[in-house]
Amino acid sequence: MSRVNGFPSAQWFRSNPQDPDALLGKARITFYQGEFSEAQAAAKEAVERRPDDFSSLFLLASIAHARGHRRQTLDFLKRAEKLSPGNAEVASLRN
């Protein structure tokens, strides 16, 4: 994987669009750009490819939270917490 300043390069993302890390990267970028539907789709696909990935599940919870979907937020947080019990990020998003 080629890197620029410690991060995967844009070329790597384009060359590996189905890679769970690339999907998570796309989900994060689009989430921070406020494109919640696109972010959610990419994060869900990342979870389908790697179901036990805390970062993807937590991002799905964050997206649901940003969209005001409390029940979805809690469902994703429950799954994330099973992977990282006592995680402070999970606790702060839950409250």
Tab-separated table of C-alpha atoms in Angstrom:
chain	number	residue	atom	x	y	z
A	1	MET	CA	0.000	0.000	0.000
A	2	SER	CA	1.499	3.329	-1.001
A	3	ARG	CA	1.259	6.049	1.606
A	4	VAL	CA	1.364	9.839	1.659
A	5	ASN	CA	2.141	11.409	5.049
A	6	GLY	CA	1.338	8.089	6.711
A	7	PHE	CA	-2.062	7.712	5.031
A	8	PRO	CA	-2.975	5.475	2.103
A	9	SER	CA	-2.675	7.340	-1.175
A	10	ALA	CA	-5.699	8.288	-3.279
A	11	GLN	CA	-4.364	5.968	-5.976
A	12	TRP	CA	-4.449	3.031	-3.540
A	13	PHE	CA	-8.083	3.797	-2.656
A	14	ARG	CA	-9.016	3.926	-6.354
A	15	SER	CA	-7.161	0.677	-7.053
A	16	ASN	CA	-8.773	-1.181	-4.140
A	17	PRO	CA	-12.372	0.073	-3.917
A	18	GLN	CA	-13.696	-3.121	-2.293
A	19	ASP	CA	-10.982	-3.394	0.353
A	20	PRO	CA	-12.484	-2.925	3.843
A	21	ASP	CA	-9.838	-0.308	4.701
A	22	ALA	CA	-10.583	1.615	1.511
A	23	LEU	CA	-14.324	1.449	2.223
A	24	LEU	CA	-13.751	2.675	5.779
A	25	GLY	CA	-11.564	5.499	4.480
A	26	LYS	CA	-14.244	6.511	1.993
A	27	ALA	CA	-16.880	6.329	4.732
A	28	ARG	CA	-14.850	8.566	7.036
A	29	ILE	CA	-14.137	11.137	4.343
A	30	THR	CA	-17.743	11.344	3.191
A	31	PHE	CA	-18.968	11.455	6.810
A	32	TYR	CA	-16.736	14.441	7.552
A	33	GLN	CA	-17.999	16.082	4.365
A	34	GLY	CA	-21.572	15.690	5.624
A	35	GLU	CA	-22.509	13.159	2.950
A	36	PHE	CA	-24.184	10.799	5.393
A	37	SER	CA	-25.955	8.517	2.899
A	38	GLU	CA	-22.740	7.806	1.000
A	39	ALA	CA	-20.806	7.399	4.245
A	40	GLN	CA	-23.367	4.947	5.593
A	41	ALA	CA	-23.316	2.864	2.413
A	42	ALA	CA	-19.515	2.595	2.438
A	43	ALA	CA	-19.365	1.808	6.165
A	44	LYS	CA	-22.066	-0.865	5.836
A	45	GLU	CA	-20.145	-2.487	3.010
A	46	ALA	CA	-16.972	-2.408	5.120
A	47	VAL	CA	-18.851	-4.174	7.942
A	48	GLU	CA	-20.208	-6.771	5.507
A	49	ARG	CA	-16.644	-7.545	4.442
A	50	ARG	CA	-15.206	-7.400	7.975
A	51	PRO	CA	-18.056	-7.915	10.507
A	52	ASP	CA	-15.842	-7.692	13.592
A	53	ASP	CA	-14.287	-4.316	12.810
A	54	PHE	CA	-14.832	-1.913	15.695
A	55	SER	CA	-13.940	1.183	13.674
A	56	SER	CA	-16.538	0.509	10.972
A	57	LEU	CA	-19.268	-0.276	13.502
A	58	PHE	CA	-18.453	2.810	15.553
A	59	LEU	CA	-18.530	4.945	12.421
A	60	LEU	CA	-21.966	3.520	11.552
A	61	ALA	CA	-23.097	4.491	15.056
A	62	SER	CA	-21.677	7.986	14.580
A	63	ILE	CA	-23.450	8.370	11.237
A	64	ALA	CA	-26.756	7.210	12.731
A	65	HIS	CA	-26.245	9.637	15.614
A	66	ALA	CA	-25.560	12.527	13.227
A	67	ARG	CA	-28.748	11.673	11.342
A	68	GLY	CA	-30.764	11.627	14.575
A	69	HIS	CA	-31.488	7.881	14.428
A	70	ARG	CA	-31.227	7.009	18.121
A	71	ARG	CA	-32.287	3.357	17.881
A	72	GLN	CA	-29.805	2.612	15.067
A	73	THR	CA	-27.105	4.436	17.009
A	74	LEU	CA	-27.683	2.227	20.043
A	75	ASP	CA	-27.811	-0.958	17.945
A	76	PHE	CA	-24.445	-0.212	16.328
A	77	LEU	CA	-22.953	0.845	19.671
A	78	LYS	CA	-24.037	-2.451	21.233
A	79	ARG	CA	-22.240	-4.371	18.485
A	80	ALA	CA	-19.142	-2.156	18.772
A	81	GLU	CA	-19.048	-2.487	22.540
A	82	LYS	CA	-18.944	-6.279	22.283
A	83	LEU	CA	-15.696	-5.861	20.350
A	84	SER	CA	-14.232	-3.251	22.692
A	85	PRO	CA	-15.836	-3.485	26.157
A	86	GLY	CA	-15.582	-0.328	28.220
A	87	ASN	CA	-14.545	1.815	25.243
A	88	ALA	CA	-14.782	5.502	26.189
A	89	GLU	CA	-15.905	6.574	22.684
A	90	VAL	CA	-18.840	4.181	22.857
A	91	ALA	CA	-19.805	5.486	26.283
A	92	SER	CA	-19.635	9.141	25.197
A	93	LEU	CA	-21.746	8.581	22.069
A	94	ARG	CA	-24.308	6.603	24.040
A	95	ASN	CA	-24.939	9.526	26.418
